[in-house]
């Protein structure tokens, strides 16, 4: 697969509007997870270059935040248009470095670009407040101002959208940003920077650093110029970064791991539930933080659901994301493959039954068979931890109270899904679930229009919707006297 716009393939970092290499020339390889071949190399930068990028973002801040919302919005909309024009190339780059089926990669580019378009318009709606004061000679004015320089650390599972989801609100309100993409998927990030450059963002407004995660992260979290860290990734790294941000009291947004329950009640439309289960479990090879991780199926419909689900899963074509009709690509790394294998082994050792799959796929490498397990119990690893792979584990339940207790019995609280035709049950259960998001008869819940985020250890803050700007703004109260 060849991209048409070769300018998008970058092997340098983007700092202060310049494409720069690491001083000593240190580089790190980028692999294609479908065949382990090296696609390209990117600089292996560290703390010093991160500081340079942060200082560039700081220098660019006064001019960027002084622009009118309309001016910022126009540049953002040009960026959005360029993403759309280059959708196919951006999708190819993504499939190459991340492995997801090309159709999914195209979908992610469109989805990711929407955050830029949506927030470009939201830039014009950063409203303040006037509050009646105690005295008639006073007014209380509340204004919202950009927090300042933002650091963004992003994962490999959505190499493009996790960046636009942070850049959208940050840039719209007048912040500048330094991005550290995942070492597994830096090419998508650098390609977005190339388009940002073309769109006309002033130098320093957007910067992107690839390299050593620990030293880049250490600089981002300790540098007092950075006023906000926005992170999407594992819970363990999120906790570490939150701790590291304490010394400079930064505002922190964390979008961490989930352990999503997918609950099907006896009155559900089973075909709809199976369609949702397929999307929710096998999209991106199960490597999303909102992937269903535990399936709770009411005992009355358990066997019928399993039968239908099994039929659908068995039709899933596994392969390189560029092959036609592929529905499931490889896992991102050997470590990811090992985790999935360990979860299946632990489940079967503790009594789960393999209905389908359960092992390495014949394609080898990090390809894993789409897997269906029944007889899931609470104590299994697969019930307790995010599997992040194409394994659906099913547990029976008999009552609403029982399933609410099971679903909430976790430290995670990102996404949850329920299938029922009973409106009052849908409302009761939605309110009882300790999750940031609930899909009712719907599995595709992510959108620029809605607040995405979790409770408990799944994170802090929300991305998307008009709530999404709050994390990048400071409130300022001005008391107007002598009126
Ligand atoms: P995953 O295990 O799914 O890759 P991680 O949380 O390790 O999730 O990675 C998410 C992002 O966090 C990546 O960009 C990764 O490089 C980065 N990261 C990992 N460890 C650190 C760290 N100690 N400091 C800063 N960033 C880190």
GROMACS .gro file of C-alpha atoms and ligand atoms in nm:
model
  510
    1UNK     CA    1   0.000   0.000   0.000
    2UNK     CA    2   0.145   0.333  -0.104
    3UNK     CA    3   0.042   0.677   0.011
    4UNK     CA    4  -0.005   0.948  -0.252
    5UNK     CA    5   0.095   1.247  -0.044
    6UNK     CA    6   0.447   1.142   0.056
    7UNK     CA    7   0.491   1.464   0.257
    8UNK     CA    8   0.285   1.291   0.524
    9UNK     CA    9   0.552   1.034   0.598
   10UNK     CA   10   0.776   1.212   0.848
   11UNK     CA   11   1.090   1.087   1.017
   12UNK     CA   12   1.149   1.400   1.226
   13UNK     CA   13   0.979   1.561   1.522
   14UNK     CA   14   0.784   1.884   1.491
   15UNK     CA   15   0.906   2.161   1.721
   16UNK     CA   16   0.835   2.532   1.681
   17UNK     CA   17   0.717   2.483   1.323
   18UNK     CA   18   1.038   2.300   1.222
   19UNK     CA   19   1.102   1.935   1.142
   20UNK     CA   20   1.392   1.834   1.364
   21UNK     CA   21   1.603   1.525   1.429
   22UNK     CA   22   1.757   1.423   1.757
   23UNK     CA   23   2.103   1.590   1.791
   24UNK     CA   24   2.297   1.265   1.809
   25UNK     CA   25   2.080   1.113   1.537
   26UNK     CA   26   1.925   0.856   1.775
   27UNK     CA   27   1.623   0.692   1.618
   28UNK     CA   28   1.370   0.427   1.701
   29UNK     CA   29   1.200   0.190   1.459
   30UNK     CA   30   0.829   0.182   1.384
   31UNK     CA   31   0.694  -0.167   1.315
   32UNK     CA   32   0.405  -0.304   1.115
   33UNK     CA   33   0.231  -0.532   1.367
   34UNK     CA   34   0.091  -0.750   1.087
   35UNK     CA   35   0.436  -0.874   0.980
   36UNK     CA   36   0.686  -0.718   1.225
   37UNK     CA   37   0.864  -0.538   0.940
   38UNK     CA   38   1.018  -0.198   1.008
   39UNK     CA   39   0.817   0.071   0.826
   40UNK     CA   40   1.022   0.372   0.923
   41UNK     CA   41   1.222   0.537   1.200
   42UNK     CA   42   1.144   0.837   1.417
   43UNK     CA   43   1.375   1.037   1.647
   44UNK     CA   44   1.445   0.909   1.993
   45UNK     CA   45   1.421   1.234   2.182
   46UNK     CA   46   1.431   1.295   2.554
   47UNK     CA   47   1.397   1.560   2.822
   48UNK     CA   48   1.606   1.834   2.654
   49UNK     CA   49   1.407   1.835   2.331
   50UNK     CA   50   1.085   1.817   2.530
   51UNK     CA   51   1.190   2.130   2.717
   52UNK     CA   52   1.260   2.301   2.383
   53UNK     CA   53   0.914   2.209   2.261
   54UNK     CA   54   0.752   2.329   2.583
   55UNK     CA   55   0.940   2.659   2.556
   56UNK     CA   56   0.829   2.694   2.194
   57UNK     CA   57   0.469   2.633   2.300
   58UNK     CA   58   0.510   2.893   2.574
   59UNK     CA   59   0.652   3.149   2.331
   60UNK     CA   60   0.362   3.088   2.090
   61UNK     CA   61   0.097   3.117   2.359
   62UNK     CA   62   0.049   3.498   2.380
   63UNK     CA   63  -0.013   3.536   2.006
   64UNK     CA   64  -0.237   3.229   1.981
   65UNK     CA   65  -0.459   3.315   2.275
   66UNK     CA   66  -0.482   3.677   2.160
   67UNK     CA   67  -0.638   3.570   1.830
   68UNK     CA   68  -1.011   3.600   1.808
   69UNK     CA   69  -1.209   3.279   1.835
   70UNK     CA   70  -1.301   3.327   1.469
   71UNK     CA   71  -0.935   3.341   1.366
   72UNK     CA   72  -0.845   3.026   1.561
   73UNK     CA   73  -1.153   2.857   1.429
   74UNK     CA   74  -1.063   2.930   1.066
   75UNK     CA   75  -0.717   2.772   1.101
   76UNK     CA   76  -0.867   2.470   1.275
   77UNK     CA   77  -1.124   2.428   1.000
   78UNK     CA   78  -0.848   2.431   0.738
   79UNK     CA   79  -0.678   2.154   0.936
   80UNK     CA   80  -1.005   1.961   0.941
   81UNK     CA   81  -1.047   1.999   0.565
   82UNK     CA   82  -0.691   1.878   0.506
   83UNK     CA   83  -0.756   1.570   0.720
   84UNK     CA   84  -1.059   1.493   0.508
   85UNK     CA   85  -0.870   1.551   0.182
   86UNK     CA   86  -0.591   1.320   0.301
   87UNK     CA   87  -0.819   1.067   0.465
   88UNK     CA   88  -0.705   0.773   0.255
   89UNK     CA   89  -0.334   0.837   0.307
   90UNK     CA   90  -0.379   0.895   0.679
   91UNK     CA   91  -0.577   0.571   0.702
   92UNK     CA   92  -0.307   0.378   0.516
   93UNK     CA   93  -0.039   0.509   0.751
   94UNK     CA   94  -0.253   0.409   1.046
   95UNK     CA   95  -0.315   0.056   0.925
   96UNK     CA   96   0.055   0.019   0.851
   97UNK     CA   97   0.170   0.109   1.200
   98UNK     CA   98  -0.129  -0.001   1.406
   99UNK     CA   99  -0.276  -0.296   1.218
  100UNK     CA  100  -0.646  -0.209   1.227
  101UNK     CA  101  -0.850  -0.292   0.916
  102UNK     CA  102  -0.829  -0.013   0.659
  103UNK     CA  103  -1.203   0.053   0.678
  104UNK     CA  104  -1.173   0.110   1.053
  105UNK     CA  105  -0.872   0.336   0.998
  106UNK     CA  106  -1.073   0.547   0.750
  107UNK     CA  107  -1.348   0.564   1.008
  108UNK     CA  108  -1.106   0.682   1.274
  109UNK     CA  109  -0.969   0.960   1.053
  110UNK     CA  110  -1.323   1.088   0.995
  111UNK     CA  111  -1.413   1.050   1.363
  112UNK     CA  112  -1.090   1.219   1.474
  113UNK     CA  113  -1.127   1.506   1.228
  114UNK     CA  114  -1.476   1.572   1.363
  115UNK     CA  115  -1.327   1.678   1.696
  116UNK     CA  116  -1.134   1.953   1.520
  117UNK     CA  117  -1.440   2.073   1.332
  118UNK     CA  118  -1.666   2.057   1.637
  119UNK     CA  119  -1.426   2.243   1.865
  120UNK     CA  120  -1.342   2.496   1.593
  121UNK     CA  121  -1.701   2.609   1.628
  122UNK     CA  122  -1.708   2.569   2.005
  123UNK     CA  123  -1.420   2.821   2.018
  124UNK     CA  124  -1.684   3.090   1.967
  125UNK     CA  125  -1.894   2.977   2.262
  126UNK     CA  126  -1.656   3.013   2.557
  127UNK     CA  127  -1.912   3.209   2.755
  128UNK     CA  128  -1.860   3.365   3.095
  129UNK     CA  129  -2.112   3.474   3.356
  130UNK     CA  130  -2.239   3.777   3.545
  131UNK     CA  131  -2.347   3.700   3.901
  132UNK     CA  132  -2.556   3.943   4.107
  133UNK     CA  133  -2.339   4.084   4.386
  134UNK     CA  134  -2.430   4.165   4.745
  135UNK     CA  135  -2.406   4.538   4.685
  136UNK     CA  136  -2.580   4.734   4.410
  137UNK     CA  137  -2.247   4.909   4.344
  138UNK     CA  138  -2.081   4.580   4.251
  139UNK     CA  139  -2.102   4.315   3.983
  140UNK     CA  140  -1.937   3.972   3.986
  141UNK     CA  141  -1.795   3.890   3.644
  142UNK     CA  142  -1.669   3.540   3.562
  143UNK     CA  143  -1.454   3.488   3.254
  144UNK     CA  144  -1.294   3.175   3.112
  145UNK     CA  145  -0.933   3.186   2.996
  146UNK     CA  146  -0.703   2.927   2.837
  147UNK     CA  147  -0.506   2.737   3.097
  148UNK     CA  148  -0.178   2.776   2.903
  149UNK     CA  149   0.065   2.521   2.766
  150UNK     CA  150  -0.080   2.170   2.746
  151UNK     CA  151   0.112   1.843   2.736
  152UNK     CA  152  -0.066   1.549   2.573
  153UNK     CA  153   0.043   1.186   2.599
  154UNK     CA  154  -0.148   0.952   2.372
  155UNK     CA  155  -0.180   0.576   2.309
  156UNK     CA  156  -0.149   0.357   2.001
  157UNK     CA  157  -0.501   0.215   1.984
  158UNK     CA  158  -0.646   0.532   1.827
  159UNK     CA  159  -0.330   0.695   1.690
  160UNK     CA  160  -0.512   0.988   1.530
  161UNK     CA  161  -0.836   1.046   1.721
  162UNK     CA  162  -0.676   1.054   2.065
  163UNK     CA  163  -0.465   1.344   1.941
  164UNK     CA  164  -0.744   1.542   1.779
  165UNK     CA  165  -0.963   1.485   2.085
  166UNK     CA  166  -0.704   1.673   2.292
  167UNK     CA  167  -0.594   1.927   2.031
  168UNK     CA  168  -0.954   2.023   1.946
  169UNK     CA  169  -1.053   2.176   2.280
  170UNK     CA  170  -0.700   2.291   2.369
  171UNK     CA  171  -0.643   2.488   2.049
  172UNK     CA  172  -0.999   2.617   2.030
  173UNK     CA  173  -0.980   2.795   2.365
  174UNK     CA  174  -0.632   2.938   2.298
  175UNK     CA  175  -0.391   2.688   2.454
  176UNK     CA  176  -0.076   2.566   2.281
  177UNK     CA  177   0.024   2.201   2.293
  178UNK     CA  178   0.313   1.953   2.303
  179UNK     CA  179   0.214   1.601   2.199
  180UNK     CA  180   0.392   1.277   2.282
  181UNK     CA  181   0.242   0.998   2.072
  182UNK     CA  182   0.290   0.631   2.146
  183UNK     CA  183   0.615   0.477   2.016
  184UNK     CA  184   0.398   0.218   1.840
  185UNK     CA  185   0.212   0.476   1.632
  186UNK     CA  186   0.408   0.800   1.587
  187UNK     CA  187   0.359   0.825   1.210
  188UNK     CA  188  -0.010   0.915   1.236
  189UNK     CA  189   0.077   1.190   1.483
  190UNK     CA  190   0.354   1.337   1.269
  191UNK     CA  191   0.131   1.327   0.960
  192UNK     CA  192  -0.129   1.530   1.149
  193UNK     CA  193   0.144   1.784   1.233
  194UNK     CA  194   0.237   1.811   0.866
  195UNK     CA  195  -0.125   1.897   0.788
  196UNK     CA  196  -0.137   2.140   1.082
  197UNK     CA  197   0.167   2.314   0.939
  198UNK     CA  198  -0.004   2.337   0.602
  199UNK     CA  199  -0.323   2.466   0.767
  200UNK     CA  200  -0.131   2.766   0.898
  201UNK     CA  201  -0.095   2.720   1.272
  202UNK     CA  202   0.178   2.961   1.384
  203UNK     CA  203   0.510   2.796   1.485
  204UNK     CA  204   0.502   2.654   1.837
  205UNK     CA  205   0.125   2.624   1.867
  206UNK     CA  206   0.143   2.249   1.797
  207UNK     CA  207   0.457   2.047   1.872
  208UNK     CA  208   0.518   1.675   1.860
  209UNK     CA  209   0.799   1.480   2.026
  210UNK     CA  210   0.877   1.111   1.979
  211UNK     CA  211   1.120   0.917   2.193
  212UNK     CA  212   1.183   0.794   2.539
  213UNK     CA  213   0.851   0.791   2.725
  214UNK     CA  214   0.995   0.821   3.074
  215UNK     CA  215   1.220   1.119   3.011
  216UNK     CA  216   0.966   1.301   2.793
  217UNK     CA  217   0.698   1.233   3.056
  218UNK     CA  218   0.927   1.346   3.338
  219UNK     CA  219   0.991   1.680   3.167
  220UNK     CA  220   0.626   1.731   3.076
  221UNK     CA  221   0.510   1.666   3.430
  222UNK     CA  222   0.783   1.858   3.616
  223UNK     CA  223   0.815   2.165   3.393
  224UNK     CA  224   0.618   2.447   3.554
  225UNK     CA  225   0.541   2.607   3.215
  226UNK     CA  226   0.307   2.316   3.143
  227UNK     CA  227  -0.022   2.393   3.315
  228UNK     CA  228  -0.218   2.092   3.206
  229UNK     CA  229  -0.152   1.728   3.127
  230UNK     CA  230  -0.399   1.531   2.922
  231UNK     CA  231  -0.324   1.158   2.914
  232UNK     CA  232  -0.491   0.860   2.753
  233UNK     CA  233  -0.340   0.522   2.831
  234UNK     CA  234  -0.304   0.257   3.097
  235UNK     CA  235  -0.422   0.307   3.452
  236UNK     CA  236  -0.075   0.231   3.589
  237UNK     CA  237   0.096   0.503   3.383
  238UNK     CA  238  -0.193   0.744   3.450
  239UNK     CA  239  -0.146   0.707   3.825
  240UNK     CA  240   0.227   0.762   3.790
  241UNK     CA  241   0.179   1.079   3.583
  242UNK     CA  242  -0.081   1.211   3.828
  243UNK     CA  243   0.174   1.170   4.106
  244UNK     CA  244   0.445   1.336   3.897
  245UNK     CA  245   0.217   1.633   3.828
  246UNK     CA  246   0.165   1.695   4.198
  247UNK     CA  247   0.487   1.890   4.245
  248UNK     CA  248   0.376   2.162   4.003
  249UNK     CA  249   0.001   2.128   4.075
  250UNK     CA  250  -0.105   2.084   3.713
  251UNK     CA  251  -0.458   2.031   3.603
  252UNK     CA  252  -0.475   1.668   3.490
  253UNK     CA  253  -0.715   1.483   3.262
  254UNK     CA  254  -0.683   1.107   3.254
  255UNK     CA  255  -0.860   0.867   3.025
  256UNK     CA  256  -0.755   0.528   3.159
  257UNK     CA  257  -0.850   0.165   3.139
  258UNK     CA  258  -1.200   0.028   3.152
  259UNK     CA  259  -1.362  -0.306   3.231
  260UNK     CA  260  -1.688  -0.260   3.047
  261UNK     CA  261  -1.987  -0.477   3.132
  262UNK     CA  262  -2.220  -0.566   2.844
  263UNK     CA  263  -2.556  -0.666   2.993
  264UNK     CA  264  -2.834  -0.831   2.796
  265UNK     CA  265  -3.173  -0.854   2.969
  266UNK     CA  266  -3.436  -1.114   2.881
  267UNK     CA  267  -3.654  -0.859   2.700
  268UNK     CA  268  -3.372  -0.741   2.470
  269UNK     CA  269  -3.371  -0.749   2.091
  270UNK     CA  270  -3.113  -1.028   2.059
  271UNK     CA  271  -3.008  -0.946   1.703
  272UNK     CA  272  -2.939  -0.587   1.802
  273UNK     CA  273  -2.750  -0.706   2.111
  274UNK     CA  274  -2.532  -0.940   1.904
  275UNK     CA  275  -2.462  -0.665   1.652
  276UNK     CA  276  -2.356  -0.438   1.937
  277UNK     CA  277  -2.149  -0.713   2.097
  278UNK     CA  278  -1.957  -0.770   1.773
  279UNK     CA  279  -1.873  -0.402   1.741
  280UNK     CA  280  -1.800  -0.358   2.105
  281UNK     CA  281  -1.575  -0.659   2.134
  282UNK     CA  282  -1.400  -0.708   1.801
  283UNK     CA  283  -1.352  -0.354   1.668
  284UNK     CA  284  -0.979  -0.272   1.677
  285UNK     CA  285  -0.917  -0.637   1.775
  286UNK     CA  286  -1.074  -0.563   2.112
  287UNK     CA  287  -0.806  -0.306   2.187
  288UNK     CA  288  -1.019  -0.016   2.300
  289UNK     CA  289  -1.074   0.111   2.652
  290UNK     CA  290  -1.449   0.092   2.595
  291UNK     CA  291  -1.445  -0.264   2.456
  292UNK     CA  292  -1.690  -0.492   2.632
  293UNK     CA  293  -1.481  -0.694   2.876
  294UNK     CA  294  -1.750  -0.890   3.059
  295UNK     CA  295  -2.071  -1.014   2.899
  296UNK     CA  296  -2.359  -1.065   3.143
  297UNK     CA  297  -2.640  -1.247   2.972
  298UNK     CA  298  -2.971  -1.327   3.145
  299UNK     CA  299  -3.007  -1.698   3.198
  300UNK     CA  300  -3.339  -1.716   3.001
  301UNK     CA  301  -3.172  -1.601   2.680
  302UNK     CA  302  -2.816  -1.712   2.748
  303UNK     CA  303  -2.810  -2.009   2.508
  304UNK     CA  304  -2.985  -1.823   2.227
  305UNK     CA  305  -2.747  -1.527   2.261
  306UNK     CA  306  -2.439  -1.752   2.269
  307UNK     CA  307  -2.557  -1.933   1.955
  308UNK     CA  308  -2.613  -1.613   1.758
  309UNK     CA  309  -2.293  -1.451   1.884
  310UNK     CA  310  -2.093  -1.761   1.795
  311UNK     CA  311  -2.231  -1.762   1.442
  312UNK     CA  312  -2.132  -1.399   1.393
  313UNK     CA  313  -1.787  -1.440   1.546
  314UNK     CA  314  -1.711  -1.743   1.331
  315UNK     CA  315  -1.763  -1.526   1.021
  316UNK     CA  316  -1.502  -1.272   1.124
  317UNK     CA  317  -1.212  -1.266   0.880
  318UNK     CA  318  -0.874  -1.224   1.048
  319UNK     CA  319  -0.575  -1.083   0.862
  320UNK     CA  320  -0.358  -0.793   0.758
  321UNK     CA  321  -0.568  -0.476   0.774
  322UNK     CA  322  -0.508  -0.415   0.402
  323UNK     CA  323  -0.671  -0.744   0.294
  324UNK     CA  324  -1.026  -0.713   0.166
  325UNK     CA  325  -1.307  -0.780   0.415
  326UNK     CA  326  -1.077  -0.821   0.712
  327UNK     CA  327  -1.269  -0.758   1.035
  328UNK     CA  328  -0.989  -0.825   1.280
  329UNK     CA  329  -0.621  -0.736   1.257
  330UNK     CA  330  -0.321  -0.839   1.466
  331UNK     CA  331  -0.265  -0.746   1.829
  332UNK     CA  332  -0.027  -0.454   1.862
  333UNK     CA  333   0.267  -0.631   2.030
  334UNK     CA  334   0.385  -0.965   2.162
  335UNK     CA  335   0.315  -0.838   2.515
  336UNK     CA  336  -0.048  -0.774   2.417
  337UNK     CA  337  -0.068  -1.124   2.268
  338UNK     CA  338   0.077  -1.276   2.587
  339UNK     CA  339  -0.177  -1.097   2.804
  340UNK     CA  340  -0.468  -1.224   2.595
  341UNK     CA  341  -0.328  -1.580   2.602
  342UNK     CA  342  -0.282  -1.559   2.980
  343UNK     CA  343  -0.642  -1.447   3.030
  344UNK     CA  344  -0.775  -1.736   2.822
  345UNK     CA  345  -0.550  -1.986   3.003
  346UNK     CA  346  -0.659  -1.856   3.344
  347UNK     CA  347  -1.027  -1.867   3.247
  348UNK     CA  348  -1.013  -2.225   3.118
  349UNK     CA  349  -0.809  -2.338   3.418
  350UNK     CA  350  -1.090  -2.204   3.636
  351UNK     CA  351  -1.370  -2.374   3.448
  352UNK     CA  352  -1.457  -2.155   3.149
  353UNK     CA  353  -1.555  -2.338   2.831
  354UNK     CA  354  -1.406  -2.242   2.496
  355UNK     CA  355  -1.696  -2.214   2.251
  356UNK     CA  356  -1.478  -2.075   1.972
  357UNK     CA  357  -1.110  -1.990   1.915
  358UNK     CA  358  -0.896  -1.966   2.225
  359UNK     CA  359  -0.549  -1.977   2.069
  360UNK     CA  360  -0.299  -1.819   1.833
  361UNK     CA  361  -0.439  -1.770   1.483
  362UNK     CA  362  -0.290  -1.971   1.198
  363UNK     CA  363  -0.151  -1.645   1.054
  364UNK     CA  364   0.101  -1.650   1.340
  365UNK     CA  365   0.275  -1.341   1.477
  366UNK     CA  366   0.041  -1.153   1.709
  367UNK     CA  367  -0.278  -1.270   1.537
  368UNK     CA  368  -0.520  -1.426   1.787
  369UNK     CA  369  -0.833  -1.625   1.706
  370UNK     CA  370  -1.163  -1.449   1.772
  371UNK     CA  371  -1.261  -1.622   2.094
  372UNK     CA  372  -1.583  -1.694   2.278
  373UNK     CA  373  -1.583  -1.832   2.632
  374UNK     CA  374  -1.878  -1.926   2.851
  375UNK     CA  375  -1.889  -1.996   3.223
  376UNK     CA  376  -1.712  -1.676   3.323
  377UNK     CA  377  -1.686  -1.625   3.699
  378UNK     CA  378  -1.589  -1.326   3.907
  379UNK     CA  379  -1.253  -1.446   4.023
  380UNK     CA  380  -1.109  -1.498   3.674
  381UNK     CA  381  -0.850  -1.251   3.544
  382UNK     CA  382  -1.072  -1.182   3.246
  383UNK     CA  383  -1.345  -1.054   3.481
  384UNK     CA  384  -1.111  -0.841   3.684
  385UNK     CA  385  -0.874  -0.691   3.429
  386UNK     CA  386  -0.907  -0.539   3.086
  387UNK     CA  387  -0.815  -0.816   2.838
  388UNK     CA  388  -0.762  -0.573   2.546
  389UNK     CA  389  -0.805  -0.847   2.291
  390UNK     CA  390  -1.059  -1.042   2.085
  391UNK     CA  391  -1.193  -1.256   2.368
  392UNK     CA  392  -1.557  -1.244   2.472
  393UNK     CA  393  -1.629  -1.406   2.808
  394UNK     CA  394  -1.989  -1.473   2.904
  395UNK     CA  395  -2.143  -1.499   3.250
  396UNK     CA  396  -2.508  -1.581   3.330
  397UNK     CA  397  -2.721  -1.374   3.565
  398UNK     CA  398  -3.077  -1.403   3.697
  399UNK     CA  399  -3.185  -1.070   3.847
  400UNK     CA  400  -3.137  -0.698   3.798
  401UNK     CA  401  -2.991  -0.652   4.146
  402UNK     CA  402  -2.744  -0.933   4.093
  403UNK     CA  403  -2.617  -0.795   3.763
  404UNK     CA  404  -2.582  -0.439   3.894
  405UNK     CA  405  -2.369  -0.572   4.178
  406UNK     CA  406  -2.155  -0.779   3.942
  407UNK     CA  407  -2.115  -0.494   3.693
  408UNK     CA  408  -2.013  -0.242   3.959
  409UNK     CA  409  -1.771  -0.474   4.134
  410UNK     CA  410  -1.460  -0.318   3.980
  411UNK     CA  411  -1.233  -0.019   4.034
  412UNK     CA  412  -1.290   0.082   3.672
  413UNK     CA  413  -1.585   0.288   3.555
  414UNK     CA  414  -1.553   0.392   3.192
  415UNK     CA  415  -1.813   0.245   2.953
  416UNK     CA  416  -2.104   0.008   3.012
  417UNK     CA  417  -2.372  -0.130   2.783
  418UNK     CA  418  -2.723  -0.255   2.844
  419UNK     CA  419  -2.972  -0.413   2.609
  420UNK     CA  420  -3.339  -0.404   2.705
  421UNK     CA  421  -3.668  -0.289   2.553
  422UNK     CA  422  -3.808  -0.196   2.893
  423UNK     CA  423  -3.777   0.180   2.931
  424UNK     CA  424  -3.804   0.190   3.307
  425UNK     CA  425  -3.541  -0.081   3.341
  426UNK     CA  426  -3.313   0.108   3.100
  427UNK     CA  427  -3.338   0.419   3.316
  428UNK     CA  428  -3.304   0.237   3.649
  429UNK     CA  429  -3.001   0.038   3.540
  430UNK     CA  430  -2.836   0.336   3.367
  431UNK     CA  431  -2.863   0.530   3.690
  432UNK     CA  432  -2.734   0.242   3.903
  433UNK     CA  433  -2.425   0.168   3.692
  434UNK     CA  434  -2.112   0.331   3.833
  435UNK     CA  435  -1.974   0.427   3.492
  436UNK     CA  436  -1.902   0.748   3.308
  437UNK     CA  437  -2.090   0.624   3.001
  438UNK     CA  438  -2.382   0.392   2.935
  439UNK     CA  439  -2.488   0.269   2.591
  440UNK     CA  440  -2.854   0.164   2.594
  441UNK     CA  441  -2.921  -0.062   2.296
  442UNK     CA  442  -2.617   0.104   2.137
  443UNK     CA  443  -2.251   0.007   2.126
  444UNK     CA  444  -2.104   0.294   1.921
  445UNK     CA  445  -2.100   0.553   2.197
  446UNK     CA  446  -1.797   0.768   2.109
  447UNK     CA  447  -1.858   1.095   1.934
  448UNK     CA  448  -1.734   1.452   1.938
  449UNK     CA  449  -2.085   1.551   2.051
  450UNK     CA  450  -2.083   1.366   2.384
  451UNK     CA  451  -1.872   1.381   2.701
  452UNK     CA  452  -1.637   1.082   2.700
  453UNK     CA  453  -1.474   0.981   3.026
  454UNK     CA  454  -1.477   0.759   3.328
  455UNK     CA  455  -1.534   0.748   3.702
  456UNK     CA  456  -1.340   0.567   3.975
  457UNK     CA  457  -0.994   0.465   3.849
  458UNK     CA  458  -1.093   0.506   3.484
  459UNK     CA  459  -1.001   0.869   3.492
  460UNK     CA  460  -1.056   1.236   3.545
  461UNK     CA  461  -1.224   1.485   3.315
  462UNK     CA  462  -1.426   1.455   2.996
  463UNK     CA  463  -1.337   1.482   2.628
  464UNK     CA  464  -1.584   1.587   2.360
  465UNK     CA  465  -1.901   1.800   2.373
  466UNK     CA  466  -1.922   2.147   2.528
  467UNK     CA  467  -1.798   1.991   2.854
  468UNK     CA  468  -1.473   1.904   2.675
  469UNK     CA  469  -1.340   2.259   2.686
  470UNK     CA  470  -1.368   2.288   3.065
  471UNK     CA  471  -1.049   2.093   3.125
  472UNK     CA  472  -0.850   2.346   2.921
  473UNK     CA  473  -0.993   2.659   3.081
  474UNK     CA  474  -0.943   2.848   3.405
  475UNK     CA  475  -1.224   3.045   3.560
  476UNK     CA  476  -1.141   3.398   3.662
  477UNK     CA  477  -1.367   3.595   3.892
  478UNK     CA  478  -1.351   3.972   3.861
  479UNK     CA  479  -1.530   4.186   4.118
  480UNK     CA  480  -1.640   4.510   3.959
  481UNK     CA  481  -1.693   4.780   4.218
  482UNK     CA  482  -1.780   5.148   4.231
  483UNK     CA  483  -2.072   5.115   3.991
  484LIG     P1  484  -0.012   0.076   2.668
  484LIG     O1  485   0.038  -0.025   2.765
  484LIG     O2  486  -0.147   0.046   2.619
  484LIG     O3  487   0.085   0.113   2.560
  484LIG     P2  488   0.070   0.301   2.821
  484LIG     O4  489  -0.001   0.368   2.933
  484LIG     O5  490   0.197   0.230   2.852
  484LIG     O6  491  -0.036   0.207   2.754
  484LIG     O7  492   0.101   0.404   2.705
  484LIG     C1  493   0.023   0.517   2.675
  484LIG     C2  494   0.115   0.633   2.646
  484LIG     O8  495   0.189   0.661   2.765
  484LIG     C3  496   0.220   0.606   2.538
  484LIG     O9  497   0.241   0.724   2.465
  484LIG     C4  498   0.342   0.569   2.619
  484LIG    O10  499   0.463   0.591   2.550
  484LIG     C5  500   0.328   0.664   2.735
  484LIG     N1  501   0.404   0.627   2.856
  484LIG     C6  502   0.429   0.505   2.903
  484LIG     N2  503   0.503   0.514   3.016
  484LIG     C7  504   0.524   0.646   3.041
  484LIG     C8  505   0.591   0.722   3.142
  484LIG     N3  506   0.654   0.663   3.243
  484LIG     N4  507   0.589   0.856   3.131
  484LIG     C9  508   0.525   0.918   3.030
  484LIG     N5  509   0.461   0.852   2.932
  484LIG    C10  510   0.459   0.719   2.937
   0.00000   0.00000   0.00000
